[in-house]
GROMACS .gro file of N, CA and C in nm:
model
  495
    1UNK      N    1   0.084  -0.118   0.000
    1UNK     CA    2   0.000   0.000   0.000
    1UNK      C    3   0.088   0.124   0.000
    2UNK      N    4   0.083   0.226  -0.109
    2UNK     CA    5   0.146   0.321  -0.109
    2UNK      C    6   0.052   0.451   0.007
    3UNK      N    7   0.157   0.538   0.030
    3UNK     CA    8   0.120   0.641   0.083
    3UNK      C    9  -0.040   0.721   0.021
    4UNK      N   10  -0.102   0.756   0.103
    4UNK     CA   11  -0.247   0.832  -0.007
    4UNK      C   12  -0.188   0.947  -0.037
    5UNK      N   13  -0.111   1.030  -0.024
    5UNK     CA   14  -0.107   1.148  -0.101
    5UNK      C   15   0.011   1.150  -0.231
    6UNK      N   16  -0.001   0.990  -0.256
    6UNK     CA   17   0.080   0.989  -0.349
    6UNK      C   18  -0.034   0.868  -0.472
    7UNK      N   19  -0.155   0.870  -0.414
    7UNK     CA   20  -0.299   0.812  -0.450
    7UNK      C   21  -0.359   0.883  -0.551
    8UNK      N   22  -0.430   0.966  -0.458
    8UNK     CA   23  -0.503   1.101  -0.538
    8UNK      C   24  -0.485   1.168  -0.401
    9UNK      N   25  -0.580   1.312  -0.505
    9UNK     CA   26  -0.578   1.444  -0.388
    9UNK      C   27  -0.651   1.407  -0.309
   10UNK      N   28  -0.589   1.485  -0.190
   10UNK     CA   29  -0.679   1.485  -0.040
   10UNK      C   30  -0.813   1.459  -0.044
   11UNK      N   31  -0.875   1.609  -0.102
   11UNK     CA   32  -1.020   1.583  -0.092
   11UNK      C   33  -1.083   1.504  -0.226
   12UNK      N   34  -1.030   1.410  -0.290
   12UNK     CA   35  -1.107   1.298  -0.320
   12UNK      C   36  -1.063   1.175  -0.209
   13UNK      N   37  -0.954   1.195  -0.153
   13UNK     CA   38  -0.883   1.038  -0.141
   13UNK      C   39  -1.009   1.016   0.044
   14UNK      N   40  -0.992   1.123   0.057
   14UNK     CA   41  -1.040   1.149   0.211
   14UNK      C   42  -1.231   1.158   0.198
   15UNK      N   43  -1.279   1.071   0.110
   15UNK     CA   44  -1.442   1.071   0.088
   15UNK      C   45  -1.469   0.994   0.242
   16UNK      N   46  -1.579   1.015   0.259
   16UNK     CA   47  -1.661   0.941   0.412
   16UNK      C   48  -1.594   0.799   0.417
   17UNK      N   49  -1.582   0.704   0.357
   17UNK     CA   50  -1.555   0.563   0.346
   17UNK      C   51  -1.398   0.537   0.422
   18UNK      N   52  -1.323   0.620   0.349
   18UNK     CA   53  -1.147   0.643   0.385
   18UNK      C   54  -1.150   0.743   0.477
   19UNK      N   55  -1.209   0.850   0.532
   19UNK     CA   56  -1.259   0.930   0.676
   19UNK      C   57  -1.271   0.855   0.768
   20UNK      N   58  -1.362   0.743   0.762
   20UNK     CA   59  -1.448   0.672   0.856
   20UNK      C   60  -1.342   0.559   0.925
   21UNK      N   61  -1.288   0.460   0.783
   21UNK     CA   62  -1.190   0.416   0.874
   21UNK      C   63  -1.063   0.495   0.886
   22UNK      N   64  -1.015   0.596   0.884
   22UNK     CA   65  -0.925   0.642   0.914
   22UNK      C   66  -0.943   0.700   1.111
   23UNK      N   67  -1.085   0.758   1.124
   23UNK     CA   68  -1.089   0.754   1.226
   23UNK      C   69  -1.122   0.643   1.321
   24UNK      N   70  -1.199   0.533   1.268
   24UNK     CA   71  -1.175   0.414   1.394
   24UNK      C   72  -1.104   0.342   1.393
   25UNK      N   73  -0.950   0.348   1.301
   25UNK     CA   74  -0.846   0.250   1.298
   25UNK      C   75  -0.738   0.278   1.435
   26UNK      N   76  -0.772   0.184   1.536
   26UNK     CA   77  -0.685   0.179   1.657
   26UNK      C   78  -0.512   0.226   1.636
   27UNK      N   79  -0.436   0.154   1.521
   27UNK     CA   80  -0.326   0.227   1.545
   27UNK      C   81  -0.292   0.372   1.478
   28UNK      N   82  -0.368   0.430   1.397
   28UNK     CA   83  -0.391   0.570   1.346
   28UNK      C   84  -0.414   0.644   1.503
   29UNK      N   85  -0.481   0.608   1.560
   29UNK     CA   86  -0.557   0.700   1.657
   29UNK      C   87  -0.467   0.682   1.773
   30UNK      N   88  -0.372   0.588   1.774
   30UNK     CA   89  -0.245   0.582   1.870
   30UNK      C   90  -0.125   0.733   1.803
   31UNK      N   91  -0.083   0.662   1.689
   31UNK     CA   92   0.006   0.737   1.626
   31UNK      C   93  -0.001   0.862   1.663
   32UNK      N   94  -0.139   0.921   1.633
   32UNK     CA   95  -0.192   1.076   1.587
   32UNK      C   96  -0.179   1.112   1.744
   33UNK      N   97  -0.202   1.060   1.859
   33UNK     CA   98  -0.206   1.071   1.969
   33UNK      C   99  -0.043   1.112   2.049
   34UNK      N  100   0.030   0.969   2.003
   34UNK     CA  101   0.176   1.006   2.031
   34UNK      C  102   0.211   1.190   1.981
   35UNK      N  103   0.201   1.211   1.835
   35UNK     CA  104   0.242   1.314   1.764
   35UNK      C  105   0.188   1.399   1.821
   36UNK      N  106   0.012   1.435   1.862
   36UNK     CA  107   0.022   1.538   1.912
   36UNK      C  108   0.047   1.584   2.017
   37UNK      N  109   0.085   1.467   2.096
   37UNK     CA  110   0.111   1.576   2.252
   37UNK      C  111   0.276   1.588   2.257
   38UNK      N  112   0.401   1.478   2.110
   38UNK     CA  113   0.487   1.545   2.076
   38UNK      C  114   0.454   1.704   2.051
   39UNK      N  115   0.395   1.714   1.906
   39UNK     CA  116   0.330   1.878   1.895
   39UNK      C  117   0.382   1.969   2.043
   40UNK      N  118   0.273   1.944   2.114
   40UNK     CA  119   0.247   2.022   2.207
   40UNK      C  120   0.362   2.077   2.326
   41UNK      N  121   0.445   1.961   2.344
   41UNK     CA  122   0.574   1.960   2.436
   41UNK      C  123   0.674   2.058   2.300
   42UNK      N  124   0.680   2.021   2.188
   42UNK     CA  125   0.779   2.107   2.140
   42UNK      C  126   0.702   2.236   2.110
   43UNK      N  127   0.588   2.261   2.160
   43UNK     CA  128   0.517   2.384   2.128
   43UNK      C  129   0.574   2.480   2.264
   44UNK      N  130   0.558   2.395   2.349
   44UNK     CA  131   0.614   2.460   2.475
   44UNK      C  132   0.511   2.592   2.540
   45UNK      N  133   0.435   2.592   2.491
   45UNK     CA  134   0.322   2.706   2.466
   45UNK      C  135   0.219   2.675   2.641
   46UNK      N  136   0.200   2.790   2.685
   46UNK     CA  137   0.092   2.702   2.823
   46UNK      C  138  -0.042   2.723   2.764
   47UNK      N  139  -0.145   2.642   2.834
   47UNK     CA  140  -0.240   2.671   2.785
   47UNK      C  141  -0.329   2.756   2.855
   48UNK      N  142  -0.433   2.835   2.786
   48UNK     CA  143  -0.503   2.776   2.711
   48UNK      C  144  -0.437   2.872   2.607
   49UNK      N  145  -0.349   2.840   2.542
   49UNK     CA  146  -0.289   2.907   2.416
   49UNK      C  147  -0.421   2.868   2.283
   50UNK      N  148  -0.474   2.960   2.197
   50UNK     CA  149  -0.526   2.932   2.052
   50UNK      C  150  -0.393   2.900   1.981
   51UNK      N  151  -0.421   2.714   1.916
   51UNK     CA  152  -0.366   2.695   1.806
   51UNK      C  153  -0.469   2.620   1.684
   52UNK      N  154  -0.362   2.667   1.604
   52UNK     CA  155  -0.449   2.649   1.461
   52UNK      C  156  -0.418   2.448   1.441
   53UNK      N  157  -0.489   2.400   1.387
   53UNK     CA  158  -0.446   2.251   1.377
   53UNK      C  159  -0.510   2.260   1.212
   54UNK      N  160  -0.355   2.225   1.127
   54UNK     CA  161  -0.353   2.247   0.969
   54UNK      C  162  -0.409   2.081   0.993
   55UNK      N  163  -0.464   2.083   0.862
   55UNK     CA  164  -0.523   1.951   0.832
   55UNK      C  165  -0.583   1.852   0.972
   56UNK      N  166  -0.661   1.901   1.031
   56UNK     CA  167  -0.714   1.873   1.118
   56UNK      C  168  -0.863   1.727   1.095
   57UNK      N  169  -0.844   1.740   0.995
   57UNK     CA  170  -0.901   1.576   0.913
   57UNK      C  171  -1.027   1.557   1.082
   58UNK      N  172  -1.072   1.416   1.107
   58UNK     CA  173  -1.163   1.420   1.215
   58UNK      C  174  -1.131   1.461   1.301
   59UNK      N  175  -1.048   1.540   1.371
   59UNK     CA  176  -1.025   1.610   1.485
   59UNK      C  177  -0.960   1.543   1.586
   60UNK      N  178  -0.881   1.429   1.545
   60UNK     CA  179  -0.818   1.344   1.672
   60UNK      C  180  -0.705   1.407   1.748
   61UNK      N  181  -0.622   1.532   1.650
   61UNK     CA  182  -0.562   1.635   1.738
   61UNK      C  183  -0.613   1.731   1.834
   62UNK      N  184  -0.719   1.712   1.769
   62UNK     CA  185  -0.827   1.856   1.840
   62UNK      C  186  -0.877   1.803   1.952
   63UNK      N  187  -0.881   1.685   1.990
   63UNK     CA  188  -0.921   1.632   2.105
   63UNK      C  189  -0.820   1.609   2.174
   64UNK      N  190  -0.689   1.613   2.114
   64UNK     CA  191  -0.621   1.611   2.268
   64UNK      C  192  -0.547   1.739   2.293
   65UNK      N  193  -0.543   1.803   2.184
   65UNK     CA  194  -0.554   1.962   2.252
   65UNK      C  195  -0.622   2.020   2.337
   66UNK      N  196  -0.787   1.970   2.313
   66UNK     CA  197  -0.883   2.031   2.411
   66UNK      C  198  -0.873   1.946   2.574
   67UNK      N  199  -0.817   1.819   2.569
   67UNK     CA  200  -0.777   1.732   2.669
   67UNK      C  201  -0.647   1.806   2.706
   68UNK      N  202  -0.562   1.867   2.688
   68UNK     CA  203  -0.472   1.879   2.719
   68UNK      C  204  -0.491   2.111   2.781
   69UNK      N  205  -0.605   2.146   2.779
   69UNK     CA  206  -0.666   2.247   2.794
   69UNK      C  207  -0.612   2.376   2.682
   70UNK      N  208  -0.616   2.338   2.608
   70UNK     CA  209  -0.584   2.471   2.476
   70UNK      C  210  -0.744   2.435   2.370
   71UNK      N  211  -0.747   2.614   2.327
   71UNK     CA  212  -0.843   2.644   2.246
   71UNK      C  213  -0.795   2.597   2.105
   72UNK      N  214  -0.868   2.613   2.019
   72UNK     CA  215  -0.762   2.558   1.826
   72UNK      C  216  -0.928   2.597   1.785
   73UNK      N  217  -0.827   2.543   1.634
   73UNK     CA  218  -0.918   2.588   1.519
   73UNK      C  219  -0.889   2.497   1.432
   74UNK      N  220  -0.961   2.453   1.346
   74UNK     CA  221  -0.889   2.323   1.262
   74UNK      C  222  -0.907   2.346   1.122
   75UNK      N  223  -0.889   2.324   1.031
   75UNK     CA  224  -0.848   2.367   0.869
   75UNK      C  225  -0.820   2.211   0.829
   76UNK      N  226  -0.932   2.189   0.707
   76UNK     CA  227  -0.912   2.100   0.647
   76UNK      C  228  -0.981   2.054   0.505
   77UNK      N  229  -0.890   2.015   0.364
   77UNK     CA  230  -0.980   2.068   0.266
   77UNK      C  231  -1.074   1.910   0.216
   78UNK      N  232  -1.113   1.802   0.328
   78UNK     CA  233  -1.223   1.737   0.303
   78UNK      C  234  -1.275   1.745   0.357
   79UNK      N  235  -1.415   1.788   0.319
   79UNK     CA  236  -1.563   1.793   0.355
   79UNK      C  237  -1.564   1.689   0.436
   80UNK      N  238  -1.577   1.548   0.423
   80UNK     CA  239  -1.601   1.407   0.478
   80UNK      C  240  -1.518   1.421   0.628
   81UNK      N  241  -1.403   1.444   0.594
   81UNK     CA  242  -1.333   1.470   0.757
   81UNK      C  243  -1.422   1.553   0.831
   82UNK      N  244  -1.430   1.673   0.777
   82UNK     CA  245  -1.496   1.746   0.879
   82UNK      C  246  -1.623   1.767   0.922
   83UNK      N  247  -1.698   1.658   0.865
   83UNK     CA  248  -1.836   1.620   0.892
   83UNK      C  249  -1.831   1.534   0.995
   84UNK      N  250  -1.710   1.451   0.971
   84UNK     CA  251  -1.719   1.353   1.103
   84UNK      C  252  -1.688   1.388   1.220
   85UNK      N  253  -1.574   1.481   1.221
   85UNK     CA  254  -1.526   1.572   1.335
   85UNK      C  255  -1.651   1.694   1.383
   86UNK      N  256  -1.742   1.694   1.303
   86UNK     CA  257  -1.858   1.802   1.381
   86UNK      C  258  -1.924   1.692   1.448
   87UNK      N  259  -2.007   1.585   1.378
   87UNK     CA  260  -2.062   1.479   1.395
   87UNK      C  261  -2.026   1.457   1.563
   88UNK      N  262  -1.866   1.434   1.575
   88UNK     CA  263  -1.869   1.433   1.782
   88UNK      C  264  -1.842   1.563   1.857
   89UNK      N  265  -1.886   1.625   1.776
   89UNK     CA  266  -1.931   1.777   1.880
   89UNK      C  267  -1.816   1.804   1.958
   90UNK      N  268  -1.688   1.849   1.856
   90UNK     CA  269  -1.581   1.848   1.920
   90UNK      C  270  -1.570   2.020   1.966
   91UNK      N  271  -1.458   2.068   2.047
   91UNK     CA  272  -1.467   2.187   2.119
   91UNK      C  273  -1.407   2.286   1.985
   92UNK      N  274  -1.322   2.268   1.926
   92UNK     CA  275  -1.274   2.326   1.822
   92UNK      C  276  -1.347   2.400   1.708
   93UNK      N  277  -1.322   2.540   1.671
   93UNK     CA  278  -1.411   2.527   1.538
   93UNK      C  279  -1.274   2.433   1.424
   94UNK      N  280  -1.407   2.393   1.266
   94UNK     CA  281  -1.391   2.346   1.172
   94UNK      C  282  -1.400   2.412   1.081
   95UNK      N  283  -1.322   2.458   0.936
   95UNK     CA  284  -1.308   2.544   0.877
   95UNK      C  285  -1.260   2.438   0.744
   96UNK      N  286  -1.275   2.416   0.616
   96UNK     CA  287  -1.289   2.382   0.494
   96UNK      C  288  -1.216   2.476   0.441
   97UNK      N  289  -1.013   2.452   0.397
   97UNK     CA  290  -0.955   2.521   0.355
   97UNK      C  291  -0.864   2.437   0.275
   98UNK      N  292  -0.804   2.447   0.119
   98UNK     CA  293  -0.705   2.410   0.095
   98UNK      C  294  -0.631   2.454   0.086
   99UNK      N  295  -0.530   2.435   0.213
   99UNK     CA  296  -0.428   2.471   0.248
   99UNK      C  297  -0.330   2.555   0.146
  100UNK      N  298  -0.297   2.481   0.044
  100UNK     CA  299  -0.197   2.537  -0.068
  100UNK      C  300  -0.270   2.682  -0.124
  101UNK      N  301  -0.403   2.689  -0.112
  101UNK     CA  302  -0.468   2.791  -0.149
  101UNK      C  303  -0.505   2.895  -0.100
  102UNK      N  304  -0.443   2.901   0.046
  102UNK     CA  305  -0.497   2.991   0.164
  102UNK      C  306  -0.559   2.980   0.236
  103UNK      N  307  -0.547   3.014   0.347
  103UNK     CA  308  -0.651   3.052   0.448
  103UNK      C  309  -0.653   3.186   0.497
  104UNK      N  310  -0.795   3.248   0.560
  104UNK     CA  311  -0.790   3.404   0.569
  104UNK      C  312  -0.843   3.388   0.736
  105UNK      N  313  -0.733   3.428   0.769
  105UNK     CA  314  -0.768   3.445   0.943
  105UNK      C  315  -0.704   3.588   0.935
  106UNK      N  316  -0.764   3.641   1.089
  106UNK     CA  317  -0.734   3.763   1.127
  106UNK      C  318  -0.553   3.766   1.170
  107UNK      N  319  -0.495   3.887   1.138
  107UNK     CA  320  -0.327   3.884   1.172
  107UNK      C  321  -0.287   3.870   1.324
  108UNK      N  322  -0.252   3.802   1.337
  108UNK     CA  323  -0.213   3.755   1.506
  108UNK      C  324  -0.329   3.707   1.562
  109UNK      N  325  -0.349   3.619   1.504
  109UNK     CA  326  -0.476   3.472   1.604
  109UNK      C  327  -0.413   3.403   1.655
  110UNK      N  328  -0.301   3.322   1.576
  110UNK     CA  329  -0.281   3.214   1.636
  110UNK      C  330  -0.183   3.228   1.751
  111UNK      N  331  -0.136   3.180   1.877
  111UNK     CA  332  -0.034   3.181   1.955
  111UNK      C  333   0.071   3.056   1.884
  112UNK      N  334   0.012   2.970   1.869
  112UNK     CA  335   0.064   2.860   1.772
  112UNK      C  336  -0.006   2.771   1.670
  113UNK      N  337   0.062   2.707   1.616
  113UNK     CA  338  -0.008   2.615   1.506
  113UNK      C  339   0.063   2.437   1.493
  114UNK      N  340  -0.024   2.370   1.471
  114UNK     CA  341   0.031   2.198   1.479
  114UNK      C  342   0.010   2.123   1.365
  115UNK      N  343   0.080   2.076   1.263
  115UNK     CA  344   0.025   1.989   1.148
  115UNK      C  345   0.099   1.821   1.203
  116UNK      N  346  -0.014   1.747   1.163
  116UNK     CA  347   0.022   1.581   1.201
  116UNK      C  348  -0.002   1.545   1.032
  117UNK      N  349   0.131   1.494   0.998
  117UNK     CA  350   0.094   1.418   0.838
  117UNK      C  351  -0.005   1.508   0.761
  118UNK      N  352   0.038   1.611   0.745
  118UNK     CA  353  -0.077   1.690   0.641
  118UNK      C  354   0.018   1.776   0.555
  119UNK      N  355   0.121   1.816   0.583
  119UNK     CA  356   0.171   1.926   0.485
  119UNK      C  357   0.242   1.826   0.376
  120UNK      N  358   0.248   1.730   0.345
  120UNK     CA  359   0.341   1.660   0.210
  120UNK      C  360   0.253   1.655   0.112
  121UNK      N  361   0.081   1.688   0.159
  121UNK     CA  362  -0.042   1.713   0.065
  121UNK      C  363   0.045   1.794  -0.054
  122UNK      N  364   0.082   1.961   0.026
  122UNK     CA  365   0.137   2.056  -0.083
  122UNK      C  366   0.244   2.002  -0.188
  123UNK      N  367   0.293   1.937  -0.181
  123UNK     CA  368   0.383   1.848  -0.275
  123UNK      C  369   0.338   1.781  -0.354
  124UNK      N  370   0.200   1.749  -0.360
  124UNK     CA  371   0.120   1.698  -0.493
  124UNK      C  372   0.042   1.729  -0.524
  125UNK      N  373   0.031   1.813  -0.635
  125UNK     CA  374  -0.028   1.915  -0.716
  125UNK      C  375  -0.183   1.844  -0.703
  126UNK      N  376  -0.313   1.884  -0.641
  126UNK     CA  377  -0.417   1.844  -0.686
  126UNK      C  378  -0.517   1.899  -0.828
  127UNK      N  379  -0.438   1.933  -0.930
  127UNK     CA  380  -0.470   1.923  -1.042
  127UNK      C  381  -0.337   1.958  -1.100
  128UNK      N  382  -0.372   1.879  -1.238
  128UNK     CA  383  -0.240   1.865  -1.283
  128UNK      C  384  -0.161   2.053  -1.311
  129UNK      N  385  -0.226   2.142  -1.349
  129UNK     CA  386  -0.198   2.276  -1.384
  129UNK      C  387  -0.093   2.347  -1.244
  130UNK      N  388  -0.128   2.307  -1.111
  130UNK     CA  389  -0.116   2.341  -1.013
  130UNK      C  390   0.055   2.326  -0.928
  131UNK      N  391   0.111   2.437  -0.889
  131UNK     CA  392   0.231   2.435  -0.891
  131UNK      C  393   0.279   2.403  -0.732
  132UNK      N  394   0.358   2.313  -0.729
  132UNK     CA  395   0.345   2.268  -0.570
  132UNK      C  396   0.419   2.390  -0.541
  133UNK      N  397   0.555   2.452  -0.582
  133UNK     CA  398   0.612   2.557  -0.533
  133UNK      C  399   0.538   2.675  -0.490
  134UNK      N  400   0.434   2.730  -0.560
  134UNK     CA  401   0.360   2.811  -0.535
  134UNK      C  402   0.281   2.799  -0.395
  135UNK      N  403   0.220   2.698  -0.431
  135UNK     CA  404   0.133   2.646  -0.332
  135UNK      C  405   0.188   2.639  -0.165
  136UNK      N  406   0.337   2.601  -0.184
  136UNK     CA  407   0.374   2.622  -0.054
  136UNK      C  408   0.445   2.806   0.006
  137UNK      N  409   0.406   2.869  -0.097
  137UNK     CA  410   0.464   2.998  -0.041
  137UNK      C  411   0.332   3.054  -0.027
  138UNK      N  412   0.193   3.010  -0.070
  138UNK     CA  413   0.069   3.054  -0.023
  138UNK      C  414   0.092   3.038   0.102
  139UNK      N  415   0.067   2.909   0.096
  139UNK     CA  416   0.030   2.852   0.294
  139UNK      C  417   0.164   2.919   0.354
  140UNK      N  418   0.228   2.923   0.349
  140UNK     CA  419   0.363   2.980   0.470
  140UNK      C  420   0.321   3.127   0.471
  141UNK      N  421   0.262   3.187   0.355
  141UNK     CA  422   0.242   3.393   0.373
  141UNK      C  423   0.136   3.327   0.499
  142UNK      N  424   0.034   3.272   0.454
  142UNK     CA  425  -0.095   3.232   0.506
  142UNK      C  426  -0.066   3.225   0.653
  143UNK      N  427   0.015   3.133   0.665
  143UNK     CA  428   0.060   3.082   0.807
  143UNK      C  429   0.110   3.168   0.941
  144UNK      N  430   0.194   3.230   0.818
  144UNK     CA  431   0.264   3.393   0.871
  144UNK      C  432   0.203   3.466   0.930
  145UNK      N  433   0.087   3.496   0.789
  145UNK     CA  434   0.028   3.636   0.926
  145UNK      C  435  -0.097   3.608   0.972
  146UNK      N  436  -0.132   3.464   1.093
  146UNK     CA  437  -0.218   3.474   1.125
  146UNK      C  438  -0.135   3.440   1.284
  147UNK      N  439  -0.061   3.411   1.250
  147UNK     CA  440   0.021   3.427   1.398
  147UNK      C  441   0.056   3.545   1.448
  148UNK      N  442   0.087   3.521   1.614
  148UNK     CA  443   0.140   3.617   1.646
  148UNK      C  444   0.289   3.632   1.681
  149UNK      N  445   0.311   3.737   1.652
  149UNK     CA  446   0.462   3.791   1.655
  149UNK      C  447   0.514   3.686   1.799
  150UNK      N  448   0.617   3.631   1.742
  150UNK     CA  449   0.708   3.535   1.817
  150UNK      C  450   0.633   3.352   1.825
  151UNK      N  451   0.496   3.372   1.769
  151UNK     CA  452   0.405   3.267   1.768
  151UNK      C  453   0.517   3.117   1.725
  152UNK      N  454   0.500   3.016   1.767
  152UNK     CA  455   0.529   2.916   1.747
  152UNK      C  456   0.456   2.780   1.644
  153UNK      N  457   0.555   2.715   1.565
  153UNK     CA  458   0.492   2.600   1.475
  153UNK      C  459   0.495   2.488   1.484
  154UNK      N  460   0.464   2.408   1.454
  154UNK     CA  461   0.566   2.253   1.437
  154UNK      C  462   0.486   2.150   1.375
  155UNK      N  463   0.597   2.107   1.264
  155UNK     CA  464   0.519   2.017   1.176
  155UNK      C  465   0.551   1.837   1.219
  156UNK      N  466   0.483   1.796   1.229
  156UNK     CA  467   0.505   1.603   1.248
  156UNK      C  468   0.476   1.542   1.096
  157UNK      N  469   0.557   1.460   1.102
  157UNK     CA  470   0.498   1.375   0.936
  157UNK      C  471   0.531   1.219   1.048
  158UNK      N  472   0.410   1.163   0.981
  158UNK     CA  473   0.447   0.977   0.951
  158UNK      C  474   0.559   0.944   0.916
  159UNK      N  475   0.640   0.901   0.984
  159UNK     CA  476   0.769   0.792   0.919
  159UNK      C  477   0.794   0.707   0.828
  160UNK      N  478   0.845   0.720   0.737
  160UNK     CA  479   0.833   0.594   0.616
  160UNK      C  480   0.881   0.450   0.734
  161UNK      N  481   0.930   0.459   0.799
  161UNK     CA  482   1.001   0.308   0.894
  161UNK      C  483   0.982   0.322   0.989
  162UNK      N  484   0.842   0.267   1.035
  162UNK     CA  485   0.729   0.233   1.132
  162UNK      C  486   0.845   0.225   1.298
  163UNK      N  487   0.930   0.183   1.250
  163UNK     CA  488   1.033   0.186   1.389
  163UNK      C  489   1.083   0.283   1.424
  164UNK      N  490   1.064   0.376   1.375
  164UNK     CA  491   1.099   0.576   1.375
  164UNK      C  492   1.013   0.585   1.484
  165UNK      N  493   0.866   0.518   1.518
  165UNK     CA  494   0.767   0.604   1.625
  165UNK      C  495   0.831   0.566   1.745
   0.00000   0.00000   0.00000
């Protein structure tokens, strides 16, 4: 099984069916768990700090942010994820953004921001016309100024060699 964002784009690959088990698959929901409260220790941030959670897919970061007492906001460009993540009435808002394309928040919202396995999306063009280079100097202006001055980031990716976790 290859990687999905090397499948198709996000918001086809991420329809209700591949949402659904993505959120009740026991070792996904370990993984995502380890990473975010990594996130959070290298965020170093106290809470209740607002962070933004990029690709926030069903909200399994967003729940242990809100477990862990911080406010967020979550950004994510499948519909299906974020139906399921409203669906458990999570504390977070949900926001429908593709990333490579922007997001419009107010300048200095965030105190910080957390991506788990979501930014290697920008690296594959979801239509063929579409320039990954570009796409990643959207999201970083994007990223930029919705933080605040001295605001903190940190990105986690999946390990290609499962013995990395």
């Amino acid at each position: 099984m290859g990687r999905p964002e090397n499948e198709k784009p996000a918001e086809l690959y991420y329809d209700i069916q591949e949402a659904s088990k993505y959120e009740s698959n026991t070792r996904i929901r370990f993984i995502q768990t380890m990473m975010t409260e990594r996130c959070i220790e290298l965020l170093n941030l106290p809470a209740p700090a607002l962070l933004l959670d990029i690709g926030c897919g069903s909200a399994l970061s967003g729940e242990i942010l809100t477990e862990n007492g911080y406010m967020w906001e979550g950004i994510d460009i499948s519909r299906d994820m974020l139906d399921l993540a409203a669906s458990k009435q999570v504390e977070g808002g949900l926001m429908q953004y593709d990333m490579g394309d922007g997001f419009r928040f107010r300048a200095g919202t965030f105190d910080g921001a957390i991506s788990v396995s979501a930014l290697q999306w920008l690296c594959v063009p979801p239509q063929k016309n579409d320039n990954p280079f570009k796409r990643c100097c959207k999201f970083f202006q994007c990223l930029y100024e919705c933080m605040v001055m001295g605001g903190r980031v940190v990105f986690q990716f999946y390990p290609e060699n499962k013995d990395q976790l």
